[in-house]
Amino acid sequence: MAKTLSRVLGKVLLLVLSLVVAAAWLIILRLKDVAVPVLVVYGLLLLGLVIGLIWPGVYGRRFGRTQVGKFIGVPAGLGTLGLYFAVVFYIADVPVLLGLAAAAALAAALVTGLRGRRGTAKPAASRSRRALVLGGVGVALGTLSGLSVGRVERHRQDQLTQAEKIRQEAIHAPGRRQRITDGAVRVFPLHTGDTVVTFGQFYGGFDGWDGVNGYLRTLLDKTLITVPVYAYLVDHPRHGLMMIDAGINWEQAHDHDGYYNHNAMVSRLLSDRDEYRMTSEQDLRVRVARLGYDVTDVTTVFLTHVHDDHAGGLRHLSQATVVMDRRDWEHGVVYPYSFDLVKDNLAFPRFDSGAFHAFPDSQDYFGDGSLILLPTPGHSPGHMCVLLHMDDGNALFMGDTLYTLPHFAVDQVRQMTIGGTDTVHQIDAARRIQELLTEAPNTVPMFAHDNTPYQLELVDSAFSHGRPDAAGFRRLRQHMNTVLTSDWRLRPGHTPHLAQAGRVEFR
């Protein structure tokens, strides 16, 4: 009785473990945008296979493990291979796949050979030949695996060489500017590409996109919109060339799987290969060079937070000191590869400069009041905003505390938040920023992902030469007043709605 119960419990445990692995695989496939009906059929095949193998005969006395393998296992296996090659496969997998196939063939050859020694003369001879064939196949596949390593690397280098050629052409195209050295503080918005996100993730914080539920909904809801990724170049007469965030890099957009394969396949499996888009003109190195600068002259990068759409460009800024909140470095980094070239150049502010407007803690980074760091945790453990004093006004770099100007109406429009105390902290930070902007009417917010006319038309225009005058700052604040009331509510005509073809309309 005890033996039977133990066997049943063992099978139940095996079933649970198999279902957990299968569920994780199905989630990965959904992240890769595999259609739900396909996943349902495929999931039922996997379930039927697991049950049939654990409990042979469950489908009838004549339908044992062999039949389960033939009629359910084969379709499930072919489906697994098809889905893998359709949505997960990357060229760097070729040597690994060939190596695994070689190992499987050699193992089969060994097992077949050992069995042949225990059989009759004729079956043993037949199995020996089969073992020899399998061994030969294994050796051939192993040789191909070794040869393919160099081939794959050459393919990648060819891609990089072609990308460098296109980049140089973009840098030297007509219209390149000369650096202006008149002693003024200048800020240049750099549109470094776009990211593709779900509408709910961007605007659905009041529609159930919060915490764990929000992340689960990103698996099922593929209503996508495209939003910009901005970084900012700062030319400061006293403190040199700086950046606020670093945007994304070319590899993230054009060799996504290769970029995230630098950490482990799990990073590649859990990210969407189409999440970033970038033209050659949007490459950080091109954008900076077209303005008359060189990325190698950047001395300091202020990173609002460590998420990869803000940190990818650090791969081009290895010489710079990267300033970020220590909490983000210790608890927020998801893809360390973006930081590999700067991890020895990190600086962590102590936020010991006292209160600044509504913020009880701040960091006067240079000690002269020119640049103030403000802790705004919530979107990430150590998110921070950056306030830069310019000649005729102030620029407040928001990071992802709020995505767009309409998000200032935090009681009407909200992005997806982490949930719990993190959401509380993020909304608290947003209200402190509201108070700061109310008290400092010559300060304008600068966003990382604003897809509204405020960023795409007014900010880009006002900062096209890096130095808005007082009237330019006033125009930006006047536009804010047309979108938001004095108590931070949206005025009619500025509420985001999803239109056809993934467009966002404000009405």
Short mmCIF file of C-alpha atoms in Angstrom, two decimals:
data_model
loop_
_atom_site.label_atom_id
_atom_site.label_comp_id
_atom_site.label_asym_id
_atom_site.label_seq_id
_atom_site.Cartn_x
_atom_site.Cartn_y
_atom_site.Cartn_z
CA MET A 1 0.00 0.00 0.00
CA ALA A 2 2.76 2.44 0.99
CA LYS A 3 4.73 1.53 -2.14
CA THR A 4 1.71 2.21 -4.36
CA LEU A 5 1.04 5.54 -2.65
CA SER A 6 4.68 6.54 -3.04
CA ARG A 7 4.57 5.70 -6.75
CA VAL A 8 1.39 7.74 -7.23
CA LEU A 9 2.85 10.73 -5.37
CA GLY A 10 6.02 10.47 -7.46
CA LYS A 11 4.01 10.56 -10.66
CA VAL A 12 1.94 13.50 -9.44
CA LEU A 13 5.14 15.39 -8.57
CA LEU A 14 6.57 14.58 -12.01
CA LEU A 15 3.36 15.83 -13.61
CA VAL A 16 3.50 19.11 -11.65
CA LEU A 17 7.15 19.70 -12.57
CA SER A 18 6.44 18.95 -16.22
CA LEU A 19 3.50 21.35 -16.24
CA VAL A 20 5.63 24.11 -14.66
CA VAL A 21 8.30 23.68 -17.35
CA ALA A 22 5.66 23.56 -20.09
CA ALA A 23 3.93 26.69 -18.71
CA ALA A 24 7.25 28.58 -18.66
CA TRP A 25 7.88 27.59 -22.27
CA LEU A 26 4.39 28.67 -23.31
CA ILE A 27 4.89 32.04 -21.58
CA ILE A 28 8.14 32.54 -23.48
CA LEU A 29 6.38 31.76 -26.76
CA ARG A 30 3.63 34.22 -25.90
CA LEU A 31 6.27 36.87 -25.20
CA LYS A 32 7.46 36.15 -28.73
CA ASP A 33 3.97 36.99 -30.03
CA VAL A 34 2.89 33.44 -30.90
CA ALA A 35 -0.88 33.47 -31.44
CA VAL A 36 -3.03 32.25 -28.56
CA PRO A 37 -4.92 29.58 -30.64
CA VAL A 38 -1.58 28.07 -31.68
CA LEU A 39 -0.45 27.99 -28.06
CA VAL A 40 -3.69 26.35 -26.94
CA VAL A 41 -3.35 23.50 -29.47
CA TYR A 42 0.34 23.11 -28.74
CA GLY A 43 -0.25 23.21 -24.97
CA LEU A 44 -2.89 20.46 -25.21
CA LEU A 45 -0.41 18.32 -27.14
CA LEU A 46 2.21 18.78 -24.43
CA LEU A 47 -0.32 18.00 -21.71
CA GLY A 48 -1.50 14.89 -23.51
CA LEU A 49 2.08 13.72 -24.02
CA VAL A 50 3.05 14.17 -20.37
CA ILE A 51 -0.06 12.41 -19.06
CA GLY A 52 0.31 9.56 -21.56
CA LEU A 53 3.96 8.95 -20.63
CA ILE A 54 3.43 9.12 -16.88
CA TRP A 55 0.27 7.01 -16.88
CA PRO A 56 0.57 4.57 -19.81
CA GLY A 57 -2.78 3.11 -20.82
CA VAL A 58 -4.75 6.14 -19.65
CA TYR A 59 -6.04 6.50 -23.24
CA GLY A 60 -6.87 2.80 -23.50
CA ARG A 61 -5.10 -0.53 -23.03
CA ARG A 62 -3.78 -0.60 -26.59
CA PHE A 63 -2.52 2.97 -26.43
CA GLY A 64 0.67 2.61 -24.38
CA ARG A 65 3.82 4.70 -24.27
CA THR A 66 4.89 3.69 -27.77
CA GLN A 67 1.63 4.84 -29.28
CA VAL A 68 1.66 8.00 -27.19
CA GLY A 69 5.13 8.74 -28.52
CA LYS A 70 4.08 8.14 -32.12
CA PHE A 71 0.73 9.91 -32.22
CA ILE A 72 1.22 12.69 -29.64
CA GLY A 73 4.97 12.90 -29.03
CA VAL A 74 5.94 13.26 -32.69
CA PRO A 75 3.50 16.16 -33.38
CA ALA A 76 4.51 17.79 -30.08
CA GLY A 77 8.20 17.43 -30.95
CA LEU A 78 7.75 18.80 -34.45
CA GLY A 79 5.70 21.66 -33.01
CA THR A 80 8.45 22.44 -30.51
CA LEU A 81 11.09 22.52 -33.23
CA GLY A 82 8.89 24.59 -35.52
CA LEU A 83 8.10 27.16 -32.83
CA TYR A 84 11.72 27.34 -31.72
CA PHE A 85 13.00 27.98 -35.23
CA ALA A 86 10.15 30.41 -35.96
CA VAL A 87 10.48 32.71 -32.95
CA VAL A 88 13.55 31.89 -30.83
CA PHE A 89 16.32 30.66 -33.13
CA TYR A 90 19.33 32.91 -33.61
CA ILE A 91 22.31 32.23 -35.86
CA ALA A 92 24.64 31.85 -32.87
CA ASP A 93 22.60 28.78 -31.90
CA VAL A 94 23.86 26.83 -34.93
CA PRO A 95 27.08 25.50 -33.31
CA VAL A 96 25.18 24.64 -30.12
CA LEU A 97 22.39 22.82 -31.95
CA LEU A 98 24.85 20.89 -34.08
CA GLY A 99 26.84 20.01 -30.96
CA LEU A 100 23.73 18.75 -29.18
CA ALA A 101 22.73 16.70 -32.22
CA ALA A 102 26.27 15.25 -32.36
CA ALA A 103 26.14 14.32 -28.68
CA ALA A 104 22.73 12.69 -29.13
CA ALA A 105 23.95 10.67 -32.14
CA LEU A 106 27.09 9.49 -30.30
CA ALA A 107 25.05 8.56 -27.23
CA ALA A 108 22.62 6.59 -29.41
CA ALA A 109 25.58 4.85 -31.08
CA LEU A 110 26.98 3.84 -27.68
CA VAL A 111 23.66 2.50 -26.42
CA THR A 112 23.04 0.60 -29.67
CA GLY A 113 26.51 -0.92 -29.58
CA LEU A 114 26.16 -2.09 -25.99
CA ARG A 115 22.79 -3.68 -26.73
CA GLY A 116 24.24 -5.47 -29.76
CA ARG A 117 26.71 -7.37 -27.59
CA ARG A 118 23.90 -9.00 -25.65
CA GLY A 119 21.78 -10.05 -28.64
CA THR A 120 21.91 -12.99 -31.10
CA ALA A 121 24.46 -13.04 -33.89
CA LYS A 122 22.27 -11.53 -36.60
CA PRO A 123 20.65 -8.76 -34.52
CA ALA A 124 24.05 -7.95 -33.00
CA ALA A 125 25.60 -7.49 -36.43
CA SER A 126 22.69 -5.32 -37.53
CA ARG A 127 22.98 -3.19 -34.40
CA SER A 128 26.70 -2.87 -34.83
CA ARG A 129 26.18 -1.44 -38.27
CA ARG A 130 23.55 0.92 -36.90
CA ALA A 131 25.92 1.99 -34.12
CA LEU A 132 28.65 2.61 -36.70
CA VAL A 133 26.32 4.76 -38.80
CA LEU A 134 25.16 6.71 -35.75
CA GLY A 135 28.74 7.20 -34.63
CA GLY A 136 29.69 8.49 -38.08
CA VAL A 137 26.76 10.90 -38.05
CA GLY A 138 27.80 12.09 -34.60
CA VAL A 139 31.37 12.72 -35.69
CA ALA A 140 30.19 14.55 -38.83
CA LEU A 141 27.82 16.74 -36.83
CA GLY A 142 30.52 17.48 -34.27
CA THR A 143 32.89 18.53 -37.06
CA LEU A 144 30.23 20.79 -38.55
CA SER A 145 29.61 22.28 -35.11
CA GLY A 146 33.27 23.22 -34.79
CA LEU A 147 33.45 24.64 -38.31
CA SER A 148 30.25 26.64 -37.87
CA VAL A 149 31.68 28.65 -34.95
CA GLY A 150 33.98 30.60 -37.24
CA ARG A 151 31.31 30.93 -39.88
CA VAL A 152 28.83 32.40 -37.41
CA GLU A 153 31.41 34.85 -36.09
CA ARG A 154 32.30 35.97 -39.63
CA HIS A 155 28.60 36.53 -40.35
CA ARG A 156 28.32 38.75 -37.27
CA GLN A 157 31.48 40.69 -38.17
CA ASP A 158 30.16 41.24 -41.70
CA GLN A 159 26.99 42.72 -40.22
CA LEU A 160 28.97 45.02 -37.95
CA THR A 161 31.25 46.11 -40.80
CA GLN A 162 28.28 46.98 -43.00
CA ALA A 163 26.64 48.86 -40.13
CA GLU A 164 29.83 50.87 -39.56
CA LYS A 165 29.93 51.82 -43.24
CA ILE A 166 26.33 53.04 -43.14
CA ARG A 167 27.02 54.91 -39.91
CA GLN A 168 30.00 56.74 -41.36
CA GLU A 169 27.95 57.74 -44.39
CA ALA A 170 25.28 59.15 -42.07
CA ILE A 171 27.86 61.04 -40.00
CA HIS A 172 29.38 62.74 -43.03
CA ALA A 173 26.15 63.45 -44.92
CA PRO A 174 25.50 67.12 -45.80
CA GLY A 175 24.17 69.33 -43.02
CA ARG A 176 26.60 68.40 -40.25
CA ARG A 177 26.93 71.22 -37.71
CA GLN A 178 29.92 72.85 -36.08
CA ARG A 179 30.14 72.92 -32.30
CA ILE A 180 29.20 76.31 -30.85
CA THR A 181 31.53 77.54 -28.12
CA ASP A 182 30.00 80.74 -26.78
CA GLY A 183 30.02 79.86 -23.08
CA ALA A 184 26.30 79.00 -22.92
CA VAL A 185 24.75 75.87 -21.43
CA ARG A 186 23.25 73.87 -24.26
CA VAL A 187 20.93 70.84 -24.26
CA PHE A 188 20.23 68.75 -27.34
CA PRO A 189 17.39 66.18 -27.39
CA LEU A 190 18.65 63.00 -29.07
CA HIS A 191 15.99 60.76 -30.56
CA THR A 192 17.95 57.49 -30.40
CA GLY A 193 15.28 55.20 -31.82
CA ASP A 194 11.89 53.87 -30.79
CA THR A 195 10.53 51.17 -28.56
CA VAL A 196 7.40 49.10 -29.14
CA VAL A 197 5.18 48.68 -26.08
CA THR A 198 1.59 47.75 -25.35
CA PHE A 199 -0.88 50.60 -25.12
CA GLY A 200 -1.95 49.43 -21.67
CA GLN A 201 1.62 49.36 -20.40
CA PHE A 202 2.02 52.98 -21.47
CA TYR A 203 -1.40 54.41 -20.63
CA GLY A 204 -3.39 51.72 -18.80
CA GLY A 205 -2.43 52.15 -15.15
CA PHE A 206 -6.07 52.71 -14.19
CA ASP A 207 -7.31 49.79 -16.33
CA GLY A 208 -5.70 46.94 -14.40
CA TRP A 209 -2.15 47.39 -15.67
CA ASP A 210 -0.52 47.35 -12.27
CA GLY A 211 1.87 45.02 -10.48
CA VAL A 212 1.83 41.32 -11.30
CA ASN A 213 -1.50 41.64 -13.10
CA GLY A 214 0.00 44.25 -15.41
CA TYR A 215 2.93 42.03 -16.33
CA LEU A 216 0.58 39.10 -16.98
CA ARG A 217 -1.51 41.28 -19.26
CA THR A 218 1.57 42.13 -21.33
CA LEU A 219 1.70 38.42 -22.21
CA LEU A 220 -1.82 38.36 -23.59
CA ASP A 221 -2.52 41.89 -24.83
CA LYS A 222 -0.46 42.68 -27.91
CA THR A 223 -2.09 45.99 -28.75
CA LEU A 224 1.17 47.74 -29.57
CA ILE A 225 2.21 51.34 -30.02
CA THR A 226 5.57 52.83 -30.94
CA VAL A 227 7.08 55.52 -28.72
CA PRO A 228 10.38 57.41 -28.96
CA VAL A 229 13.50 56.82 -26.88
CA TYR A 230 15.23 60.09 -25.98
CA ALA A 231 18.59 60.82 -24.40
CA TYR A 232 19.98 64.32 -23.90
CA LEU A 233 23.39 65.78 -24.71
CA VAL A 234 24.49 68.62 -22.41
CA ASP A 235 27.32 70.96 -23.35
CA HIS A 236 28.29 72.80 -20.16
CA PRO A 237 30.94 75.54 -20.20
CA ARG A 238 32.24 74.60 -16.73
CA HIS A 239 31.57 70.88 -16.47
CA GLY A 240 32.20 69.67 -19.98
CA LEU A 241 30.19 67.40 -22.23
CA MET A 242 27.57 65.33 -20.41
CA MET A 243 24.60 63.14 -21.13
CA ILE A 244 21.31 62.51 -19.39
CA ASP A 245 20.67 58.81 -20.09
CA ALA A 246 22.21 57.05 -23.06
CA GLY A 247 19.28 55.64 -25.07
CA ILE A 248 19.59 52.39 -27.00
CA ASN A 249 22.33 51.18 -29.31
CA TRP A 250 22.43 49.75 -32.82
CA GLU A 251 22.76 46.14 -31.71
CA GLN A 252 19.65 46.27 -29.56
CA ALA A 253 17.62 47.31 -32.58
CA HIS A 254 19.33 45.34 -35.38
CA ASP A 255 20.99 42.39 -33.66
CA HIS A 256 18.69 42.05 -30.67
CA ASP A 257 19.15 38.34 -30.07
CA GLY A 258 22.91 38.64 -30.39
CA TYR A 259 23.03 41.55 -27.97
CA TYR A 260 21.03 39.80 -25.27
CA ASN A 261 22.78 36.49 -25.87
CA HIS A 262 25.87 38.04 -24.26
CA ASN A 263 24.38 37.37 -20.81
CA ALA A 264 22.59 34.06 -21.14
CA MET A 265 19.95 32.63 -23.41
CA VAL A 266 17.37 33.35 -20.71
CA SER A 267 17.77 37.09 -21.39
CA ARG A 268 17.15 36.54 -25.08
CA LEU A 269 14.22 34.23 -24.45
CA LEU A 270 12.45 36.70 -22.18
CA SER A 271 12.82 39.77 -24.38
CA ASP A 272 11.05 40.67 -27.60
CA ARG A 273 13.42 40.80 -30.56
CA ASP A 274 11.31 43.53 -32.17
CA GLU A 275 11.10 45.79 -29.12
CA TYR A 276 13.49 48.42 -30.52
CA ARG A 277 13.75 50.24 -33.84
CA MET A 278 16.49 52.56 -35.02
CA THR A 279 17.55 54.21 -38.26
CA SER A 280 21.21 54.85 -39.00
CA GLU A 281 20.64 58.59 -38.37
CA GLN A 282 19.34 57.81 -34.86
CA ASP A 283 22.46 55.97 -33.76
CA LEU A 284 23.83 57.80 -30.70
CA ARG A 285 27.27 58.20 -32.30
CA VAL A 286 25.70 59.67 -35.42
CA ARG A 287 23.39 62.04 -33.55
CA VAL A 288 26.25 63.38 -31.44
CA ALA A 289 28.63 63.70 -34.41
CA ARG A 290 26.02 65.52 -36.52
CA LEU A 291 25.87 68.17 -33.79
CA GLY A 292 29.63 68.72 -34.02
CA TYR A 293 30.64 66.60 -31.03
CA ASP A 294 32.18 63.17 -30.44
CA VAL A 295 30.87 60.59 -27.98
CA THR A 296 34.42 60.02 -26.75
CA ASP A 297 34.39 63.59 -25.38
CA VAL A 298 31.47 62.86 -23.04
CA THR A 299 32.85 62.96 -19.50
CA THR A 300 29.74 62.27 -17.40
CA VAL A 301 26.51 60.36 -17.90
CA PHE A 302 23.67 60.91 -15.45
CA LEU A 303 21.57 57.76 -15.62
CA THR A 304 18.01 58.32 -14.41
CA HIS A 305 17.68 54.55 -14.02
CA VAL A 306 19.25 51.34 -15.24
CA HIS A 307 16.59 50.00 -17.62
CA ASP A 308 18.08 48.96 -20.91
CA ASP A 309 16.36 51.52 -23.11
CA HIS A 310 18.24 54.16 -21.09
CA ALA A 311 21.52 52.29 -20.64
CA GLY A 312 22.19 50.60 -24.00
CA GLY A 313 24.15 53.57 -25.31
CA LEU A 314 26.67 53.16 -22.47
CA ARG A 315 28.43 50.70 -24.78
CA HIS A 316 29.68 53.80 -26.66
CA LEU A 317 30.61 55.80 -23.55
CA SER A 318 33.25 53.68 -21.86
CA GLN A 319 35.36 56.73 -20.98
CA ALA A 320 32.59 58.50 -19.06
CA THR A 321 31.79 58.51 -15.36
CA VAL A 322 28.29 57.12 -14.93
CA VAL A 323 26.31 58.65 -12.08
CA MET A 324 23.34 56.68 -10.76
CA ASP A 325 21.57 55.86 -7.53
CA ARG A 326 23.32 52.99 -5.74
CA ARG A 327 19.96 51.26 -5.15
CA ASP A 328 19.45 50.94 -8.88
CA TRP A 329 22.91 49.46 -9.40
CA GLU A 330 22.48 46.93 -6.61
CA HIS A 331 18.85 45.98 -7.16
CA GLY A 332 17.66 47.20 -10.57
CA VAL A 333 20.08 45.95 -13.25
CA VAL A 334 18.47 43.37 -15.51
CA TYR A 335 20.97 43.15 -18.40
CA PRO A 336 24.53 43.70 -17.05
CA TYR A 337 26.08 43.58 -20.53
CA SER A 338 25.07 47.20 -21.14
CA PHE A 339 27.25 48.18 -18.18
CA ASP A 340 30.29 45.99 -18.84
CA LEU A 341 32.42 48.83 -20.24
CA VAL A 342 31.53 51.37 -17.52
CA LYS A 343 31.15 49.26 -14.38
CA ASP A 344 34.51 50.53 -13.09
CA ASN A 345 33.50 54.17 -13.70
CA LEU A 346 30.42 54.40 -11.51
CA ALA A 347 29.65 57.19 -9.05
CA PHE A 348 26.85 57.02 -6.50
CA PRO A 349 25.38 60.28 -5.12
CA ARG A 350 24.68 60.43 -1.40
CA PHE A 351 21.73 62.86 -1.67
CA ASP A 352 23.10 64.83 1.27
CA SER A 353 22.68 68.38 -0.05
CA GLY A 354 19.46 68.99 1.86
CA ALA A 355 15.95 69.79 0.72
CA PHE A 356 15.12 71.15 -2.71
CA HIS A 357 11.59 72.49 -3.14
CA ALA A 358 9.26 69.58 -2.28
CA PHE A 359 12.08 67.05 -2.15
CA PRO A 360 13.50 66.44 1.35
CA ASP A 361 16.75 65.10 -0.14
CA SER A 362 18.81 66.17 -3.13
CA GLN A 363 22.36 66.19 -4.48
CA ASP A 364 24.03 69.34 -5.74
CA TYR A 365 26.37 67.26 -7.86
CA PHE A 366 28.98 69.88 -8.80
CA GLY A 367 28.51 71.95 -5.68
CA ASP A 368 27.62 75.13 -7.57
CA GLY A 369 23.87 74.68 -8.00
CA SER A 370 24.20 73.98 -11.73
CA LEU A 371 22.88 70.43 -11.63
CA ILE A 372 20.64 68.92 -8.97
CA LEU A 373 19.87 65.20 -8.60
CA LEU A 374 16.46 64.34 -7.13
CA PRO A 375 15.58 60.83 -5.84
CA THR A 376 12.33 59.63 -7.44
CA PRO A 377 12.13 55.86 -6.70
CA GLY A 378 9.20 53.76 -7.84
CA HIS A 379 9.69 52.96 -11.50
CA SER A 380 12.95 51.36 -10.39
CA PRO A 381 14.51 51.06 -6.91
CA GLY A 382 16.82 54.03 -7.37
CA HIS A 383 15.22 56.12 -10.10
CA MET A 384 16.26 59.77 -10.05
CA CYS A 385 15.47 62.95 -11.95
CA VAL A 386 17.99 65.59 -13.00
CA LEU A 387 17.47 69.36 -12.84
CA LEU A 388 19.81 71.43 -14.99
CA HIS A 389 20.07 75.21 -14.63
CA MET A 390 20.40 76.94 -18.00
CA ASP A 391 20.83 80.59 -18.87
CA ASP A 392 17.13 81.44 -19.33
CA GLY A 393 15.38 78.59 -17.56
CA ASN A 394 15.73 75.12 -16.10
CA ALA A 395 15.37 71.68 -17.71
CA LEU A 396 14.01 68.86 -15.55
CA PHE A 397 14.85 65.45 -17.00
CA MET A 398 12.08 63.08 -15.99
CA GLY A 399 13.45 59.66 -16.93
CA ASP A 400 10.48 57.29 -16.57
CA THR A 401 8.87 58.81 -13.49
CA LEU A 402 6.22 60.01 -15.96
CA TYR A 403 6.28 59.00 -19.61
CA THR A 404 4.53 62.00 -21.18
CA LEU A 405 3.07 65.40 -20.41
CA PRO A 406 -0.50 63.99 -20.00
CA HIS A 407 0.87 61.61 -17.36
CA PHE A 408 1.21 64.60 -15.04
CA ALA A 409 -2.53 64.15 -14.52
CA VAL A 410 -1.68 61.21 -12.24
CA ASP A 411 -5.29 60.79 -11.13
CA GLN A 412 -6.51 60.43 -14.73
CA VAL A 413 -3.69 58.94 -16.80
CA ARG A 414 -1.18 56.46 -15.46
CA GLN A 415 1.43 54.15 -16.91
CA MET A 416 1.85 50.60 -15.68
CA THR A 417 3.48 50.63 -12.25
CA ILE A 418 5.19 47.90 -10.23
CA GLY A 419 2.50 47.87 -7.58
CA GLY A 420 2.47 48.10 -3.80
CA THR A 421 4.84 50.55 -2.14
CA ASP A 422 6.71 51.08 -5.43
CA THR A 423 3.57 52.57 -6.98
CA VAL A 424 3.06 54.73 -3.89
CA HIS A 425 6.65 56.02 -4.15
CA GLN A 426 6.31 56.73 -7.86
CA ILE A 427 3.10 58.70 -7.48
CA ASP A 428 4.59 60.55 -4.51
CA ALA A 429 7.59 61.50 -6.69
CA ALA A 430 5.22 62.71 -9.42
CA ARG A 431 3.39 64.96 -6.98
CA ARG A 432 6.67 66.39 -5.69
CA ILE A 433 7.61 67.21 -9.28
CA GLN A 434 4.23 68.88 -9.76
CA GLU A 435 4.96 71.07 -6.74
CA LEU A 436 8.45 71.88 -8.01
CA LEU A 437 7.10 72.95 -11.42
CA THR A 438 4.44 75.07 -9.74
CA GLU A 439 7.05 76.86 -7.63
CA ALA A 440 9.54 77.24 -10.53
CA PRO A 441 7.60 78.56 -13.57
CA ASN A 442 10.78 78.82 -15.67
CA THR A 443 11.36 75.05 -15.41
CA VAL A 444 10.23 72.68 -18.16
CA PRO A 445 10.00 68.86 -18.06
CA MET A 446 12.05 66.83 -20.53
CA PHE A 447 10.76 63.32 -21.17
CA ALA A 448 12.36 60.10 -22.37
CA HIS A 449 9.31 58.66 -24.17
CA ASP A 450 6.85 61.48 -24.79
CA ASN A 451 4.86 60.71 -27.96
CA THR A 452 2.78 63.89 -27.81
CA PRO A 453 3.20 67.18 -29.67
CA TYR A 454 4.92 68.62 -26.58
CA GLN A 455 8.07 66.58 -27.21
CA LEU A 456 7.87 65.85 -30.91
CA GLU A 457 7.19 69.42 -31.95
CA LEU A 458 7.78 71.98 -29.19
CA VAL A 459 10.74 70.59 -27.22
CA ASP A 460 12.59 69.43 -30.33
CA SER A 461 12.04 72.86 -31.89
CA ALA A 462 12.88 74.93 -28.81
CA PHE A 463 16.10 72.98 -28.19
CA SER A 464 17.08 72.53 -31.84
CA HIS A 465 20.14 74.74 -31.24
CA GLY A 466 20.45 73.73 -27.62
CA ARG A 467 19.65 77.09 -26.06
CA PRO A 468 16.03 78.29 -25.78
CA ASP A 469 15.68 81.91 -24.71
CA ALA A 470 13.26 83.02 -22.00
CA ALA A 471 10.47 83.25 -24.57
CA GLY A 472 11.17 79.67 -25.63
CA PHE A 473 10.78 78.45 -22.05
CA ARG A 474 7.56 80.44 -21.72
CA ARG A 475 6.12 78.84 -24.87
CA LEU A 476 6.76 75.39 -23.46
CA ARG A 477 5.06 76.29 -20.19
CA GLN A 478 2.16 77.85 -22.08
CA HIS A 479 1.68 74.60 -23.96
CA MET A 480 1.68 72.76 -20.64
CA ASN A 481 -1.13 75.08 -19.55
CA THR A 482 -3.17 74.17 -22.64
CA VAL A 483 -2.89 70.48 -21.73
CA LEU A 484 -3.12 70.63 -17.92
CA THR A 485 -5.05 72.76 -15.46
CA SER A 486 -3.33 74.46 -12.52
CA ASP A 487 -4.37 71.52 -10.28
CA TRP A 488 -2.84 69.00 -12.74
CA ARG A 489 -5.97 67.76 -14.44
CA LEU A 490 -6.26 67.15 -18.18
CA ARG A 491 -8.10 69.70 -20.21
CA PRO A 492 -10.61 68.44 -22.84
CA GLY A 493 -8.96 67.15 -26.00
CA HIS A 494 -5.83 65.75 -24.36
CA THR A 495 -6.88 62.32 -23.08
CA PRO A 496 -5.01 59.49 -24.86
CA HIS A 497 -7.03 56.96 -26.87
CA LEU A 498 -5.92 54.07 -29.03
CA ALA A 499 -6.80 54.59 -32.68
CA GLN A 500 -6.41 52.22 -35.62
CA ALA A 501 -3.02 50.86 -36.69
CA GLY A 502 -1.50 51.40 -33.26
CA ARG A 503 -1.80 55.20 -33.36
CA VAL A 504 -2.47 57.21 -30.22
CA GLU A 505 -4.95 60.06 -30.51
CA PHE A 506 -5.67 62.72 -27.89
CA ARG A 507 -9.26 63.79 -27.54
#
